[in-house]
Structure formats: C-alpha cells, structure tokens
Amino acid sequence: LIIILKSRQIGASWLMSVYDLWFAKFHDSAEVHIVSNKETAAIEKLSKCKRIEKHLPAFLRHTITDNQLEMHFVNQGSTIRSFPATASASIGYTASILDMDELEEHPYAEQSYALAKPTIDAGGQYIGVFTVNKLKAVTLAKTLFEDAWEHPETSSFKALFFPYWVRPGRDEEWYAKTMQEVPEAELEGLSKELYMEQAYPRSVKEALAPSRTTMLFDFDALDGMKEDIGSHVSIKVLNAELDLNVINIYQDYTLGQYFIAATDTSKGYAQDNSVTCLMNVRTGVIQADIMRNDLSEEELAFHSVALLERFKSPLWYIEANGPGGVTISKARTLRYKNLGYQDEKRTKVGFLTEGHKTKEGLKGT
C-alpha cells in the first residue's frame, strides 16, 4: 500500500503507466485498474500504457486486444481497465493493482476506498498518487499520507514525497520565474505563493500547510497546540475501572474543578481517529482524552462514559453526524446524565459542524 504526494509535472503519471503495463504483461491473470477523477483522464492514462507498449522492441511486445477503456493481454489473460472515479468505480472486480490517479480530486474517494477492501485483503496493491489541493482542507489522500508519514511504524501505507526539484532543470531560479508567470486563471483565489506551495512544494510541511484564506481557526494557534501534545504524558490511575490502554488521563480529577467534553466519532475511513476530549474549563488544559482508530461507535461511547463519570459527568457534546448518532444512542442507553444539546428545547443532542463556512457560523454551533 503506497501513497505518493508529488509536485506537478514530474512524470509520475508516466511512471505509474510503466508499472501498470509491466505488471499486466508479466503476471498471468492480472487485473490492473486505473481510476482517474474524470473519464477523459482515465482514457488518457490508459492511452499512455498503449503508447508505451507500441514503442517497445518487437521481442517485448505482446498480443493485445483493446478498446477505449480496456487493454487485454491475450496470452497472459491479464487486463488493464480504466474507470472514472464514481462511487462504484471498479466494483465487481478484485484488482491486483488499484492505481488511484490524482486521488485528491476523486469525488467519492472515501467510498471507493471502502470498496477497495477486498483488493487490499487479498494482497493487492492500492497506490494513491496526488498533488495537494489547498482549497480542500480534509481529503482521503491527505489523511492517508499524513498518517503514513507521521506514523510509519503503525500505518499500513508507505508514504513517498517528491518535491518540485526532482525533475532535472528545476532550481530556485526556475521556481521564482514560474511563480512570476502563473496565469491568474490558474490561481482560483490563491496567492501566487500558496499556488506554488500547492503545485510545486519544497517539503511535506509546505505542501500540507492549509490555506490561511480558507481556515476557520488561527493556524499559528493550532500549530502551537500540536506541538503541545508532546508534553502530555498519561498518568497511572489506581483502583479505577478504566481501560487505560484506551483512555489517557494526564491530570486526574480534583475537587473544585469544572470540565466540559466533546466527541468526534470517526467515519472509519483511512484509519481516521475517533476522539473524546475532556478540558478543564478554568485552565483550558486537556486533562484526559481518547484517540483511537480501532473502536466501534458503541465502544467509543462505553469508554467515554467510563472516563467522564470519573470526572463527575461533565457536560458532553457529541458530534451528531452519521456515526456520531450511534455514539449518542449508546450514551443514552448507558444513561449518561449530562449530554449537551443543539437547541434550547433540548430536542437535538450534540452539535453539527456541517454547513458552516465562517468562523462565526461554526462558533454558533
């Protein structure tokens, strides 16, 4: 399993086409699937495989039959198929390779990743290739890459990064000239500096840094919080009916303190964490949390209730998205007595973040 973050125009698409072709030519009964964000892109990617095959020496060429979306190797029984990135792309096949071209732009990336599970479980390859889009804050491509890059020891993916200068002839002089000549039509609201970070990144940090123009929160403050995470060390809690393999307690409950809690239940895609966070209202310090990617919605509720009851059942807001609804239902079954509500009449448990495009709208939740 490989996830590749790349600069534009470094030949990655051609390299993947060579690999796809090689695999189909020299592995019997192979199913190589190219999934691109649009049908025209899928056809173009497959045409690269055909062009490479056509220009090979005669002794390396194979007998093929083909159409616009398929390339079949008669003697090997192998096929390269291209698909547009629909919600059910390549469903019905168990692929040897899933070549997810420009994964950042796939409109149904999470759904297709879930459908790829039979391929992955059967030992097939899932290779995601992408250039970042800074106007999209959270995507499957970014999530897979960040997890693999920051936690290589636990991620099932191998993360690879290729900056702008891997292509010969590109240096800082080229970079400055290219930035100066970027057409206004390509910027899509980004500054020229942000556009270059998006299209021709120098580093992973530069590539993944969000656009400040689209952020709801202060980037420097969030960066500081991220650095502060390293200073949190779990303490040992004695005689507690808590699973401390799941629950992290950094400062235990003390009399006279007040707390508030919130939960974000993961959708389960791309090893995203489910999180319950407990904050001291007076100090703003996170005193305990749960951060796991292997809990069901019901298990998250069970462990969260156990944690929060140790802190005298503070007001608890649960994000009321799809999986969050299951967590809310389980919390009610467990008779948690202090759930937060969206409305004054207390008819809608939890909170929602969808549909808010401004800081004010999000704070209003």
Short mmCIF file of N, CA and C in Angstrom, two decimals, residues 110-211:
data_model
loop_
_atom_site.label_atom_id
_atom_site.label_comp_id
_atom_site.label_asym_id
_atom_site.label_seq_id
_atom_site.Cartn_x
_atom_site.Cartn_y
_atom_site.Cartn_z
N GLU A 110 -13.59 8.35 -0.37
CA GLU A 110 -13.80 7.52 0.82
C GLU A 110 -14.61 6.27 0.49
N GLN A 111 -15.67 6.45 -0.32
CA GLN A 111 -16.49 5.30 -0.68
C GLN A 111 -15.70 4.27 -1.48
N SER A 112 -14.91 4.74 -2.45
CA SER A 112 -14.14 3.80 -3.27
C SER A 112 -13.04 3.13 -2.45
N TYR A 113 -12.51 3.84 -1.44
CA TYR A 113 -11.52 3.22 -0.57
C TYR A 113 -12.14 2.08 0.22
N ALA A 114 -13.36 2.29 0.70
CA ALA A 114 -14.06 1.23 1.43
C ALA A 114 -14.31 0.03 0.52
N LEU A 115 -14.66 0.30 -0.74
CA LEU A 115 -14.90 -0.79 -1.69
C LEU A 115 -13.62 -1.51 -2.09
N ALA A 116 -12.47 -0.86 -1.85
CA ALA A 116 -11.19 -1.48 -2.22
C ALA A 116 -10.74 -2.52 -1.21
N LYS A 117 -11.46 -2.67 -0.11
CA LYS A 117 -11.03 -3.58 0.96
C LYS A 117 -10.80 -5.01 0.46
N PRO A 118 -11.68 -5.58 -0.40
CA PRO A 118 -11.40 -6.94 -0.89
C PRO A 118 -10.06 -7.04 -1.63
N THR A 119 -9.72 -6.00 -2.40
CA THR A 119 -8.43 -5.99 -3.09
C THR A 119 -7.29 -5.98 -2.09
N ILE A 120 -7.38 -5.11 -1.09
CA ILE A 120 -6.32 -4.99 -0.09
C ILE A 120 -6.20 -6.27 0.73
N ASP A 121 -7.35 -6.81 1.15
CA ASP A 121 -7.34 -8.03 1.97
C ASP A 121 -6.77 -9.22 1.20
N ALA A 122 -6.94 -9.21 -0.12
CA ALA A 122 -6.44 -10.32 -0.94
C ALA A 122 -4.97 -10.14 -1.32
N GLY A 123 -4.33 -9.10 -0.79
CA GLY A 123 -2.92 -8.89 -1.07
C GLY A 123 -2.65 -8.01 -2.27
N GLY A 124 -3.68 -7.37 -2.80
CA GLY A 124 -3.49 -6.47 -3.94
C GLY A 124 -2.88 -5.15 -3.52
N GLN A 125 -2.44 -4.37 -4.50
CA GLN A 125 -1.81 -3.09 -4.22
C GLN A 125 -2.80 -1.94 -4.40
N TYR A 126 -2.78 -1.02 -3.46
CA TYR A 126 -3.53 0.23 -3.56
C TYR A 126 -2.48 1.33 -3.60
N ILE A 127 -2.39 2.03 -4.73
CA ILE A 127 -1.39 3.08 -4.91
C ILE A 127 -2.10 4.39 -5.19
N GLY A 128 -2.06 5.30 -4.24
CA GLY A 128 -2.68 6.61 -4.41
C GLY A 128 -1.62 7.64 -4.76
N VAL A 129 -1.86 8.40 -5.83
CA VAL A 129 -0.92 9.43 -6.28
C VAL A 129 -1.68 10.75 -6.32
N PHE A 130 -1.09 11.82 -5.75
CA PHE A 130 -1.84 13.07 -5.74
C PHE A 130 -0.93 14.28 -5.58
N THR A 131 -1.42 15.41 -6.08
CA THR A 131 -0.89 16.74 -5.78
C THR A 131 -1.93 17.42 -4.91
N VAL A 132 -1.51 18.12 -3.87
CA VAL A 132 -2.47 18.68 -2.93
C VAL A 132 -3.35 19.74 -3.57
N ASN A 133 -4.54 19.87 -3.02
CA ASN A 133 -5.44 20.97 -3.34
C ASN A 133 -5.68 21.73 -2.05
N LYS A 134 -5.11 22.92 -1.93
CA LYS A 134 -5.19 23.66 -0.68
C LYS A 134 -6.57 24.22 -0.39
N LEU A 135 -7.47 24.15 -1.35
CA LEU A 135 -8.84 24.60 -1.12
C LEU A 135 -9.70 23.50 -0.50
N LYS A 136 -9.12 22.29 -0.35
CA LYS A 136 -9.81 21.18 0.29
C LYS A 136 -9.06 20.85 1.58
N ALA A 137 -9.69 21.18 2.71
CA ALA A 137 -8.99 21.05 3.99
C ALA A 137 -8.73 19.61 4.37
N VAL A 138 -9.74 18.73 4.20
CA VAL A 138 -9.61 17.34 4.61
C VAL A 138 -10.00 16.44 3.45
N THR A 139 -9.10 15.57 3.05
CA THR A 139 -9.37 14.61 1.98
C THR A 139 -8.80 13.25 2.38
N LEU A 140 -9.26 12.21 1.69
CA LEU A 140 -8.72 10.88 1.94
C LEU A 140 -7.23 10.85 1.64
N ALA A 141 -6.82 11.47 0.54
CA ALA A 141 -5.41 11.45 0.16
C ALA A 141 -4.53 12.05 1.25
N LYS A 142 -4.92 13.22 1.75
CA LYS A 142 -4.14 13.87 2.82
C LYS A 142 -4.14 13.02 4.08
N THR A 143 -5.28 12.45 4.44
CA THR A 143 -5.38 11.65 5.65
C THR A 143 -4.48 10.43 5.59
N LEU A 144 -4.53 9.70 4.47
CA LEU A 144 -3.67 8.53 4.30
C LEU A 144 -2.20 8.92 4.36
N PHE A 145 -1.85 10.00 3.66
CA PHE A 145 -0.45 10.40 3.59
C PHE A 145 0.06 10.85 4.96
N GLU A 146 -0.69 11.74 5.62
CA GLU A 146 -0.23 12.27 6.91
C GLU A 146 -0.03 11.16 7.93
N ASP A 147 -0.97 10.21 7.96
CA ASP A 147 -0.85 9.10 8.92
C ASP A 147 0.39 8.27 8.63
N ALA A 148 0.62 7.96 7.35
CA ALA A 148 1.78 7.13 6.98
C ALA A 148 3.09 7.88 7.16
N TRP A 149 3.10 9.19 6.89
CA TRP A 149 4.32 9.99 7.00
C TRP A 149 4.71 10.21 8.47
N GLU A 150 3.69 10.48 9.31
CA GLU A 150 3.97 10.79 10.71
C GLU A 150 4.06 9.55 11.60
N HIS A 151 3.41 8.47 11.18
CA HIS A 151 3.40 7.24 11.99
C HIS A 151 3.74 6.02 11.13
N PRO A 152 4.94 5.99 10.56
CA PRO A 152 5.30 4.88 9.65
C PRO A 152 5.31 3.52 10.33
N GLU A 153 5.52 3.53 11.66
CA GLU A 153 5.62 2.26 12.37
C GLU A 153 4.26 1.59 12.55
N THR A 154 3.18 2.37 12.47
CA THR A 154 1.85 1.79 12.67
C THR A 154 0.97 1.82 11.42
N SER A 155 1.28 2.67 10.47
CA SER A 155 0.46 2.77 9.26
C SER A 155 0.73 1.59 8.33
N SER A 156 -0.32 1.14 7.66
CA SER A 156 -0.16 0.06 6.67
C SER A 156 0.32 0.61 5.33
N PHE A 157 0.36 1.94 5.19
CA PHE A 157 0.81 2.58 3.95
C PHE A 157 2.26 3.03 4.04
N LYS A 158 2.94 3.03 2.89
CA LYS A 158 4.25 3.65 2.74
C LYS A 158 4.05 5.00 2.08
N ALA A 159 4.50 6.07 2.75
CA ALA A 159 4.35 7.42 2.20
C ALA A 159 5.61 7.84 1.47
N LEU A 160 5.44 8.38 0.27
CA LEU A 160 6.56 8.88 -0.53
C LEU A 160 6.27 10.32 -0.93
N PHE A 161 7.29 11.17 -0.88
CA PHE A 161 7.13 12.57 -1.26
C PHE A 161 8.17 12.94 -2.31
N PHE A 162 7.70 13.62 -3.38
CA PHE A 162 8.59 14.06 -4.45
C PHE A 162 8.42 15.56 -4.66
N PRO A 163 9.39 16.37 -4.21
CA PRO A 163 9.29 17.83 -4.35
C PRO A 163 9.52 18.28 -5.79
N TYR A 164 9.38 19.57 -6.03
CA TYR A 164 9.45 20.10 -7.40
C TYR A 164 10.79 19.87 -8.05
N TRP A 165 11.88 19.84 -7.24
CA TRP A 165 13.22 19.81 -7.82
C TRP A 165 13.72 18.41 -8.20
N VAL A 166 12.85 17.36 -8.07
CA VAL A 166 13.30 16.03 -8.53
C VAL A 166 13.38 15.97 -10.06
N ARG A 167 12.70 16.89 -10.72
CA ARG A 167 12.80 16.94 -12.17
C ARG A 167 14.04 17.76 -12.55
N PRO A 168 14.93 17.21 -13.37
CA PRO A 168 16.15 17.94 -13.76
C PRO A 168 15.83 19.30 -14.39
N GLY A 169 16.65 20.29 -14.06
CA GLY A 169 16.46 21.62 -14.62
C GLY A 169 15.66 22.55 -13.74
N ARG A 170 15.11 22.03 -12.65
CA ARG A 170 14.34 22.87 -11.74
C ARG A 170 15.20 23.27 -10.55
N ASP A 171 15.33 24.55 -10.34
CA ASP A 171 16.04 25.09 -9.19
C ASP A 171 15.28 26.32 -8.69
N GLU A 172 15.84 27.04 -7.74
CA GLU A 172 15.14 28.18 -7.17
C GLU A 172 14.93 29.30 -8.20
N GLU A 173 15.82 29.41 -9.14
CA GLU A 173 15.65 30.41 -10.20
C GLU A 173 14.44 30.03 -11.06
N TRP A 174 14.34 28.75 -11.41
CA TRP A 174 13.17 28.26 -12.17
C TRP A 174 11.90 28.49 -11.35
N TYR A 175 11.97 28.22 -10.04
CA TYR A 175 10.81 28.36 -9.16
C TYR A 175 10.31 29.81 -9.16
N ALA A 176 11.23 30.76 -9.01
CA ALA A 176 10.86 32.18 -8.98
C ALA A 176 10.25 32.62 -10.30
N LYS A 177 10.83 32.17 -11.40
CA LYS A 177 10.32 32.54 -12.73
C LYS A 177 8.93 31.96 -12.97
N THR A 178 8.74 30.70 -12.56
CA THR A 178 7.44 30.04 -12.72
C THR A 178 6.37 30.75 -11.90
N MET A 179 6.70 31.14 -10.66
CA MET A 179 5.75 31.85 -9.81
C MET A 179 5.35 33.18 -10.43
N GLN A 180 6.30 33.87 -11.00
CA GLN A 180 6.02 35.17 -11.61
C GLN A 180 5.08 35.04 -12.80
N GLU A 181 5.15 33.90 -13.51
CA GLU A 181 4.41 33.74 -14.76
C GLU A 181 3.12 32.93 -14.62
N VAL A 182 2.72 32.60 -13.38
CA VAL A 182 1.48 31.83 -13.20
C VAL A 182 0.29 32.64 -13.71
N PRO A 183 -0.51 32.08 -14.64
CA PRO A 183 -1.69 32.80 -15.13
C PRO A 183 -2.72 33.00 -14.02
N GLU A 184 -3.34 34.16 -13.99
CA GLU A 184 -4.34 34.46 -12.95
C GLU A 184 -5.46 33.43 -12.92
N ALA A 185 -5.82 32.89 -14.09
CA ALA A 185 -6.91 31.93 -14.18
C ALA A 185 -6.62 30.65 -13.41
N GLU A 186 -5.36 30.32 -13.21
CA GLU A 186 -5.00 29.09 -12.51
C GLU A 186 -4.99 29.24 -10.99
N LEU A 187 -5.00 30.46 -10.50
CA LEU A 187 -4.84 30.69 -9.07
C LEU A 187 -6.06 30.28 -8.25
N GLU A 188 -7.26 30.43 -8.81
CA GLU A 188 -8.51 30.05 -8.14
C GLU A 188 -8.61 30.62 -6.72
N GLY A 189 -8.24 31.88 -6.58
CA GLY A 189 -8.36 32.53 -5.29
C GLY A 189 -7.14 32.44 -4.40
N LEU A 190 -6.15 31.63 -4.79
CA LEU A 190 -4.92 31.51 -4.01
C LEU A 190 -3.95 32.63 -4.40
N SER A 191 -3.08 32.98 -3.48
CA SER A 191 -1.97 33.86 -3.83
C SER A 191 -0.98 33.06 -4.67
N LYS A 192 -0.08 33.76 -5.35
CA LYS A 192 0.93 33.04 -6.15
C LYS A 192 1.82 32.18 -5.26
N GLU A 193 2.10 32.67 -4.04
CA GLU A 193 2.93 31.90 -3.12
C GLU A 193 2.24 30.60 -2.71
N LEU A 194 0.95 30.68 -2.37
CA LEU A 194 0.20 29.48 -2.00
C LEU A 194 0.05 28.52 -3.17
N TYR A 195 -0.15 29.09 -4.36
CA TYR A 195 -0.28 28.25 -5.55
C TYR A 195 1.00 27.43 -5.76
N MET A 196 2.15 28.04 -5.57
CA MET A 196 3.41 27.34 -5.75
C MET A 196 3.60 26.27 -4.67
N GLU A 197 3.17 26.57 -3.45
CA GLU A 197 3.23 25.56 -2.39
C GLU A 197 2.35 24.36 -2.73
N GLN A 198 1.25 24.62 -3.40
CA GLN A 198 0.32 23.57 -3.80
C GLN A 198 0.87 22.76 -4.98
N ALA A 199 1.28 23.45 -6.02
CA ALA A 199 1.67 22.77 -7.26
C ALA A 199 3.12 22.29 -7.26
N TYR A 200 4.00 23.04 -6.61
CA TYR A 200 5.43 22.73 -6.65
C TYR A 200 6.04 22.82 -5.25
N PRO A 201 5.60 21.97 -4.32
CA PRO A 201 6.07 22.07 -2.94
C PRO A 201 7.54 21.72 -2.79
N ARG A 202 8.18 22.37 -1.82
CA ARG A 202 9.57 22.06 -1.48
C ARG A 202 9.66 20.98 -0.41
N SER A 203 8.62 20.90 0.45
CA SER A 203 8.63 19.96 1.57
C SER A 203 7.22 19.49 1.86
N VAL A 204 7.13 18.43 2.65
CA VAL A 204 5.82 17.91 3.06
C VAL A 204 5.07 18.95 3.88
N LYS A 205 5.77 19.61 4.80
CA LYS A 205 5.13 20.62 5.65
C LYS A 205 4.54 21.74 4.80
N GLU A 206 5.28 22.18 3.79
CA GLU A 206 4.80 23.23 2.90
C GLU A 206 3.59 22.77 2.11
N ALA A 207 3.64 21.53 1.63
CA ALA A 207 2.54 21.01 0.82
C ALA A 207 1.25 20.88 1.62
N LEU A 208 1.36 20.42 2.86
CA LEU A 208 0.17 20.13 3.66
C LEU A 208 -0.31 21.31 4.50
N ALA A 209 0.48 22.38 4.57
CA ALA A 209 0.03 23.56 5.32
C ALA A 209 -1.23 24.10 4.67
N PRO A 210 -2.31 24.28 5.45
CA PRO A 210 -3.58 24.74 4.86
C PRO A 210 -3.50 26.19 4.41
N SER A 211 -4.38 26.52 3.48
CA SER A 211 -4.50 27.91 3.03
C SER A 211 -5.12 28.74 4.14
#
